[in-house]
XYZ file of C-alpha atoms in Angstrom:
527
model
C -15.941 25.859 8.828
C -16.743 29.187 8.073
C -19.056 28.788 5.209
C -21.592 26.803 6.986
C -24.982 28.291 7.162
C -28.023 27.087 8.842
C -30.202 30.126 8.891
C -30.792 30.191 4.963
C -31.032 33.658 4.021
C -33.059 34.301 0.702
C -30.934 36.953 -0.705
C -32.023 36.762 -4.423
C -34.233 33.865 -5.638
C -33.323 34.558 -9.259
C -29.930 33.148 -8.312
C -31.139 29.802 -8.363
C -33.206 28.651 -11.293
C -35.921 25.735 -11.791
C -34.504 22.727 -13.713
C -36.126 21.338 -16.824
C -35.779 17.889 -15.327
C -36.293 16.172 -12.082
C -34.012 13.105 -12.577
C -30.194 14.001 -12.442
C -28.665 15.049 -15.238
C -25.466 13.355 -16.889
C -22.368 15.512 -17.641
C -24.415 18.759 -18.452
C -21.969 21.395 -19.020
C -24.588 24.240 -18.429
C -25.103 23.036 -14.985
C -21.411 23.481 -14.038
C -20.974 26.623 -16.031
C -23.645 28.137 -13.919
C -25.964 28.754 -17.090
C -28.728 27.073 -15.138
C -28.289 29.312 -11.930
C -26.121 28.902 -8.851
C -28.376 25.984 -7.648
C -30.998 24.593 -10.120
C -33.930 23.009 -8.289
C -36.888 21.002 -9.145
C -40.469 22.218 -8.897
C -43.798 20.401 -8.794
C -47.309 20.974 -10.008
C -48.606 20.987 -6.533
C -46.075 19.432 -3.880
C -44.582 22.325 -1.880
C -41.032 21.577 -2.141
C -37.913 22.800 -4.248
C -35.409 20.050 -4.080
C -32.105 20.668 -5.377
C -31.189 19.522 -9.051
C -28.460 16.955 -9.280
C -25.879 16.701 -12.096
C -23.404 13.607 -12.350
C -20.247 15.622 -13.458
C -18.587 12.249 -13.665
C -21.449 9.827 -14.642
C -21.673 6.204 -14.056
C -22.603 3.759 -17.237
C -26.122 3.966 -16.653
C -26.964 7.671 -15.662
C -29.336 8.830 -14.847
C -30.583 5.400 -13.290
C -27.325 4.952 -11.588
C -28.810 1.531 -10.166
C -25.367 0.240 -9.138
C -25.898 2.992 -6.000
C -27.331 0.890 -3.050
C -29.248 3.481 -0.814
C -30.417 7.018 -0.555
C -28.387 10.387 -0.351
C -28.984 12.304 3.028
C -27.739 15.683 2.899
C -28.512 19.432 3.987
C -27.723 21.879 1.148
C -27.132 25.249 2.262
C -26.307 28.687 0.847
C -26.954 32.225 0.487
C -29.633 31.758 -1.942
C -32.912 30.057 -2.308
C -32.398 26.446 -0.743
C -34.647 23.563 0.736
C -34.872 23.971 4.276
C -34.209 21.130 6.866
C -32.337 18.919 4.473
C -33.153 16.063 1.824
C -33.202 12.537 1.129
C -32.858 11.882 -2.419
C -32.738 8.619 -4.876
C -29.739 8.025 -6.564
C -31.493 8.898 -9.935
C -31.781 12.571 -8.672
C -35.504 12.427 -7.430
C -36.592 13.474 -3.900
C -37.662 10.993 -1.353
C -37.977 13.335 1.691
C -37.809 16.862 2.555
C -37.252 17.848 6.189
C -38.556 21.334 5.580
C -41.230 20.987 8.251
C -38.497 21.176 10.802
C -37.121 24.254 9.614
C -34.772 26.007 10.468
C -32.925 22.430 10.835
C -30.179 20.216 9.595
C -30.461 16.772 8.467
C -27.594 14.558 9.879
C -28.242 11.049 8.355
C -29.185 7.741 10.252
C -27.950 6.742 13.536
C -29.028 3.564 15.557
C -31.069 4.242 18.585
C -32.647 1.408 20.756
C -31.668 -1.031 18.117
C -32.936 0.422 14.944
C -32.357 3.291 12.590
C -33.353 6.837 13.170
C -32.930 10.013 11.203
C -31.034 12.427 13.269
C -32.152 16.246 12.799
C -30.271 19.438 14.495
C -32.894 22.226 15.130
C -31.357 25.625 16.312
C -29.835 29.042 15.019
C -26.352 29.101 13.333
C -24.739 31.347 10.755
C -21.201 31.707 9.059
C -21.191 35.155 10.212
C -20.552 33.753 13.900
C -17.840 31.614 13.020
C -19.995 28.388 11.683
C -21.499 27.173 14.879
C -24.900 27.116 16.348
C -26.952 26.677 19.315
C -30.095 24.367 19.238
C -31.127 20.931 19.886
C -31.295 17.485 18.288
C -34.397 15.245 17.385
C -34.585 11.605 16.209
C -37.294 10.523 13.842
C -38.166 6.885 13.433
C -39.218 5.206 10.141
C -42.644 6.807 10.583
C -41.125 10.321 10.709
C -42.733 10.544 14.339
C -40.249 12.338 16.835
C -38.932 9.812 19.464
C -36.357 11.775 21.288
C -35.348 15.667 21.713
C -32.256 16.611 23.578
C -29.317 18.883 23.953
C -26.149 19.660 26.078
C -26.666 21.031 29.436
C -25.077 23.428 31.959
C -23.024 25.109 29.314
C -25.095 28.300 28.643
C -25.608 27.363 25.195
C -27.403 24.515 23.264
C -26.057 21.690 21.132
C -23.993 22.742 18.316
C -24.140 21.794 14.570
C -20.771 19.989 14.300
C -21.459 16.521 15.887
C -23.972 13.992 17.045
C -23.142 10.530 17.875
C -25.735 8.104 19.205
C -23.504 5.501 21.279
C -24.719 1.870 21.779
C -25.927 2.603 25.369
C -28.366 5.281 24.007
C -26.265 8.437 24.990
C -25.818 11.381 22.603
C -22.246 12.819 22.152
C -22.447 16.319 21.082
C -20.618 19.514 20.568
C -21.301 22.885 21.662
C -19.760 26.481 21.728
C -19.800 28.191 24.871
C -17.994 31.601 25.222
C -15.561 32.211 28.141
C -13.793 35.174 29.322
C -9.902 34.815 29.093
C -6.638 37.045 29.025
C -5.584 36.735 25.733
C -2.410 39.152 26.035
C 0.017 36.197 25.472
C -1.491 35.480 22.034
C -1.602 39.167 20.936
C -5.139 39.610 21.917
C -6.885 41.750 24.562
C -6.228 40.985 28.191
C -9.921 41.248 28.678
C -10.801 38.821 26.066
C -13.224 35.956 25.270
C -12.705 32.813 23.539
C -15.013 30.013 22.325
C -14.288 27.308 24.601
C -16.056 24.586 22.714
C -17.367 21.376 24.527
C -17.490 17.752 24.048
C -20.510 16.488 26.140
C -22.325 13.071 26.456
C -25.629 13.145 27.777
C -28.064 10.329 28.667
C -30.964 10.831 26.120
C -33.557 9.439 28.484
C -32.833 11.499 31.322
C -31.035 14.523 29.964
C -28.084 13.941 32.598
C -24.494 15.030 31.452
C -22.268 12.060 31.789
C -18.857 13.590 30.603
C -17.982 17.042 29.642
C -14.780 18.168 27.936
C -13.351 21.820 27.063
C -10.095 22.641 25.772
C -9.083 25.754 27.480
C -7.589 23.918 30.498
C -6.130 21.023 28.509
C -4.679 22.673 25.144
C -2.617 25.916 25.018
C -3.854 27.911 22.062
C 0.048 28.282 21.256
C -0.209 24.822 19.679
C -3.217 25.747 17.281
C -3.067 27.614 13.782
C -5.889 29.913 13.742
C -4.557 33.278 15.047
C -6.477 36.103 16.604
C -7.890 37.815 13.629
C -8.263 34.920 11.645
C -10.755 33.160 13.830
C -12.262 35.936 15.710
C -10.744 38.876 17.338
C -11.136 37.800 20.935
C -13.852 40.171 21.891
C -17.303 39.356 23.431
C -19.096 39.922 20.139
C -16.340 37.972 18.168
C -14.780 35.479 20.478
C -11.598 33.545 19.405
C -12.372 30.322 18.092
C -8.665 28.980 18.685
C -9.710 25.345 18.787
C -12.739 24.715 16.778
C -14.256 21.124 17.687
C -15.585 19.394 14.612
C -16.135 15.836 15.195
C -16.281 13.480 18.280
C -16.525 9.913 18.743
C -16.801 7.686 21.819
C -14.962 4.737 21.042
C -15.616 1.056 22.527
C -13.126 1.396 25.397
C -14.687 4.589 26.611
C -12.438 7.030 25.386
C -13.262 10.238 23.342
C -11.837 10.910 19.958
C -11.893 14.601 19.390
C -11.043 16.533 16.395
C -9.737 20.104 16.341
C -9.829 21.733 13.137
C -7.605 24.916 14.018
C -5.076 22.831 15.657
C -4.866 20.349 12.922
C -4.920 17.667 15.556
C -6.843 14.691 16.682
C -7.026 14.087 20.455
C -7.754 10.871 22.483
C -9.175 11.861 25.817
C -10.358 9.552 28.617
C -13.208 9.644 30.742
C -11.305 11.666 33.228
C -10.370 14.233 30.665
C -6.842 13.735 30.380
C -5.212 13.960 26.933
C -3.817 10.460 26.131
C -2.255 11.133 22.913
C -2.240 13.967 19.940
C -2.174 12.759 16.441
C -1.014 15.744 14.065
C -0.198 19.407 14.706
C 2.548 21.055 16.432
C 2.727 18.575 19.319
C 2.004 15.257 17.893
C 2.795 12.172 19.596
C 2.949 10.072 16.167
C 5.328 10.096 13.227
C 3.718 10.347 9.831
C 4.479 8.360 6.834
C 4.331 9.932 3.217
C 0.647 10.933 2.272
C -0.833 10.370 5.845
C -0.603 13.918 6.906
C -3.631 16.330 7.321
C -4.555 19.647 8.355
C -7.974 21.854 8.805
C -9.719 18.303 8.869
C -13.338 17.295 9.392
C -15.078 14.304 10.343
C -12.675 11.731 11.947
C -13.719 8.441 12.656
C -11.858 5.246 14.256
C -12.337 1.566 12.615
C -11.244 -1.946 12.961
C -10.537 -2.129 16.579
C -9.037 1.344 16.514
C -6.113 0.793 14.275
C -7.700 2.695 11.416
C -8.869 6.146 10.986
C -11.058 7.796 8.134
C -11.269 11.569 7.889
C -11.766 14.325 5.243
C -8.459 16.308 4.833
C -9.291 19.871 3.929
C -5.764 20.846 3.674
C -6.926 24.341 3.672
C -8.912 27.001 5.582
C -10.233 30.324 4.184
C -7.080 31.798 5.009
C -4.308 29.205 4.560
C -3.651 26.262 2.275
C -1.181 23.488 2.951
C -2.378 20.863 0.382
C -2.965 21.207 -3.378
C -6.394 19.710 -3.109
C -8.571 18.147 -0.416
C -8.868 14.267 0.040
C -10.732 11.760 1.943
C -7.984 9.572 3.757
C -7.927 6.240 5.372
C -4.985 6.032 7.473
C -3.528 3.407 9.708
C -1.960 4.049 13.077
C -0.032 1.833 15.706
C -0.207 3.024 19.191
C 2.854 1.104 20.280
C 5.184 2.426 17.602
C 3.419 5.696 17.524
C 3.460 5.634 13.746
C 0.652 6.809 11.046
C 0.665 5.425 7.695
C -1.593 5.961 4.650
C -3.759 3.206 3.670
C -5.328 5.275 0.647
C -6.817 8.584 -0.373
C -9.843 9.768 -2.255
C -9.550 12.779 -4.389
C -12.008 14.971 -6.007
C -12.500 14.180 -9.813
C -11.797 18.155 -10.381
C -8.747 18.309 -7.993
C -9.921 21.302 -6.069
C -9.548 22.319 -2.774
C -12.249 22.428 -0.165
C -11.912 25.254 2.495
C -14.375 24.038 5.010
C -16.784 21.141 5.806
C -16.456 17.558 4.448
C -17.063 13.905 5.412
C -16.021 10.292 4.708
C -17.983 7.273 4.953
C -16.892 3.613 4.898
C -19.425 1.416 3.332
C -20.234 -2.301 4.180
C -19.058 -3.276 0.561
C -15.683 -1.775 1.087
C -16.302 1.278 -1.131
C -16.410 4.862 0.722
C -18.787 7.752 0.183
C -17.219 11.426 0.429
C -18.916 14.612 0.755
C -17.086 17.496 -0.402
C -18.091 20.124 2.031
C -17.674 23.799 0.659
C -17.612 22.015 -2.650
C -21.227 21.212 -3.635
C -20.031 17.723 -4.939
C -20.288 14.026 -3.470
C -18.579 11.019 -4.861
C -18.311 7.105 -4.212
C -15.102 5.445 -4.281
C -13.890 1.769 -4.368
C -11.791 0.039 -1.815
C -8.562 1.518 -3.115
C -9.946 4.832 -3.255
C -10.453 5.295 -6.728
C -13.506 7.379 -7.779
C -16.496 5.548 -9.392
C -18.576 8.410 -9.921
C -19.373 12.082 -8.650
C -22.388 14.148 -8.556
C -23.066 17.754 -7.948
C -26.106 19.772 -6.711
C -24.556 23.378 -7.624
C -21.888 24.543 -9.690
C -18.217 24.530 -8.289
C -18.097 28.401 -8.430
C -20.560 29.440 -5.805
C -21.192 29.212 -1.901
C -23.476 26.277 -1.956
C -22.205 23.458 0.306
C -23.270 20.518 2.626
C -21.392 19.821 6.051
C -21.656 15.958 5.750
C -23.336 13.689 3.155
C -24.341 10.283 3.667
C -25.505 7.283 1.687
C -27.760 4.777 3.642
C -30.199 2.246 3.250
C -33.767 3.207 4.478
C -37.363 1.894 4.527
C -40.077 4.428 5.687
C -43.780 4.860 5.848
C -44.841 8.256 7.054
C -47.505 8.249 10.062
C -49.312 11.051 8.093
C -51.336 10.080 5.207
C -50.675 10.501 1.503
C -51.027 14.215 0.153
C -53.028 15.178 -3.128
C -54.020 18.017 -5.184
C -56.597 18.641 -7.740
C -55.584 20.950 -10.666
C -57.568 23.986 -11.041
C -58.768 23.087 -14.627
C -60.552 19.735 -13.312
C -63.976 19.122 -13.394
C -66.429 16.143 -12.426
C -65.794 13.993 -15.595
C -62.061 15.265 -16.620
C -59.888 15.712 -13.677
C -56.093 15.755 -12.999
C -54.933 14.730 -9.518
C -51.498 15.017 -8.142
C -50.266 12.791 -5.362
C -47.147 12.530 -3.409
C -46.217 11.112 -0.017
C -42.948 12.666 1.620
C -40.528 10.332 3.040
C -42.475 7.106 1.958
C -39.914 4.906 0.529
C -42.151 1.766 -0.541
C -44.562 3.390 -3.175
C -44.366 2.084 -6.740
C -47.610 3.260 -8.009
C -50.654 5.477 -7.133
C -54.447 4.444 -7.266
C -56.926 7.342 -8.203
C -60.557 6.885 -6.810
C -63.634 9.049 -6.902
C -66.804 9.111 -5.037
C -70.180 11.069 -5.542
C -71.873 13.871 -3.897
C -74.632 11.456 -2.548
C -72.031 8.875 -1.487
C -68.955 10.746 -0.477
C -67.201 8.032 1.479
C -67.696 5.153 -1.079
C -64.591 5.362 -3.399
C -64.609 3.903 -6.768
C -61.241 2.789 -8.465
C -60.475 5.066 -11.509
C -56.909 4.490 -12.661
C -53.490 3.393 -11.459
C -50.320 4.991 -12.523
C -46.840 3.829 -11.686
C -44.613 6.233 -9.582
C -41.749 7.575 -11.379
C -40.877 10.996 -9.591
C -41.733 12.413 -6.081
C -45.199 13.769 -7.511
C -47.359 11.673 -9.695
C -50.062 12.917 -12.075
C -53.148 10.932 -12.201
C -56.262 11.509 -14.680
C -59.792 10.568 -15.044
C -61.870 11.261 -18.191
C -65.234 9.588 -18.240
C -69.217 9.994 -18.320
C -69.664 9.170 -14.471
C -69.446 12.644 -12.470
C -67.306 12.449 -9.289
C -67.434 15.340 -6.544
C -64.494 13.831 -4.668
C -61.141 12.405 -5.363
C -58.800 10.185 -3.352
C -55.729 8.497 -3.908
C -54.003 5.327 -2.246
C -50.395 4.440 -2.389
C -49.524 0.943 -3.587
C -46.316 -0.938 -2.887
C -44.459 -3.489 -5.372
C -47.042 -6.141 -4.387
C -49.892 -3.792 -5.475
C -50.728 -3.688 -1.443
C -52.357 -0.582 -0.251
C -49.906 1.271 1.997
C -52.122 4.254 2.693
C -55.170 6.128 1.694
C -55.230 10.083 1.394
C -58.136 11.864 2.620
C -61.059 12.874 0.221
C -60.488 16.210 -1.662
C -63.461 18.037 -3.440
C -62.956 20.252 -6.794
C -63.230 23.149 -4.759
C -60.332 22.047 -2.442
C -61.975 21.354 0.567
C -61.386 17.824 1.996
C -62.195 15.256 4.715
C -60.606 11.988 6.246
C -60.851 8.496 4.508
C -63.525 6.369 5.100
C -63.543 4.220 8.367
C -63.149 0.858 6.025
C -60.183 2.211 4.318
C -57.535 0.269 5.763
C -53.895 -0.575 4.635
C -53.595 -4.146 3.125
C -49.700 -3.986 3.474
C -48.146 -5.522 6.530
C -46.886 -2.927 8.876
C -43.268 -1.962 9.224
C -41.023 -3.543 11.861
């Protein structure tokens, strides 16, 4: 996954351009042509965020509302231009819900269950496409208030957790990838005798104790001769440029205790038991399975077993930066029979523009039978029906550039941040004519904002001034009247008109202080 970038370098801010709209575009040809910049983005009057602008290249009937899409988009756009750090949660209509920029440099992975409830998963660390598209860092879990509830990484490997994989198991353990370097004699593979490989690792760690429960590395199990990335294509085999012959990019601990491991550079899915033995290989040079028509894959990502281990979803890149086996990439759902050692195609999901994605990518099976595909190095994502037919496709940058997202997910999510709402008063405001901007990063329940004001004599005695429905991430509220107010405040309201939370008070000169003690939320707390 050569194009993966975690350390977002601002090469040239002018390559990105502010978008006119915040809601998604629908079939905007200027967006795709690059006339709006390499990565059009949204701006706000006061909120300090720059989320990407969406364009539905293949729109739904009610674009830009896209009301048939249930949930939010979770992804981390990246590229060699000005991009939002950390990752985003976005509404289907293209407006932002949450920016993880407070954790930058980080990488938002999506939701996973921990201790019986959904948590946002974030990787924090250093990584760069220059070093082969891997990283070293740690993972954190955020609850539905965006509080950090767990912080963990791999152990005894000399490096931190890698970006490629995190699976939280039902036993509250974490399965992660890592990319340690190991000295190796590579003369048999046209490399140096005093060479180095990336002996990437799959490791399971107890989140509460930090103890490693399982560690597997390919060097003693998979000979490089069965892989496809030669020395010079995936590293030169030196200490400064170790050979990434295996390139682990997904791991799944399945219900029987075995580990399902994907090697991009070997074109193979491995089933490994807890003792570290390879039980079978699927795909590649030494496959134990016979493939039916359309079920083959290469340079793949994001392999997952389903249906009591009889089906597998994966993203078939079918190409790398230096090789191409398929005319275009696809999201595959394949069936396999361990007894007969056969693999057959269930169905395939194709990109609307029939292009190849040389790196990254994801396939998510949804509860209603549909699927959700992130197209990796192509800055697109799409929803498909149970037969694999495309329903709609959205993009967050034009096709011909280096903007990408490793994996993209569609999740339901209800969250109420532990931090209070934010507000800012426009510089042209005065005590009788004010414009106030309100936002609450990560809040999903807000449907309206209430503006309040207080006088210099009674700064904590807020009076209601205005209520405005929430349409975008940031909402403008105005006050025009005779009564003079020295301080302003906002309150976030839910669909029932209940108060979710108050902001602090802000003066016209920008100074602020906390809400009054008697200002409490009237909405019931989240579970």
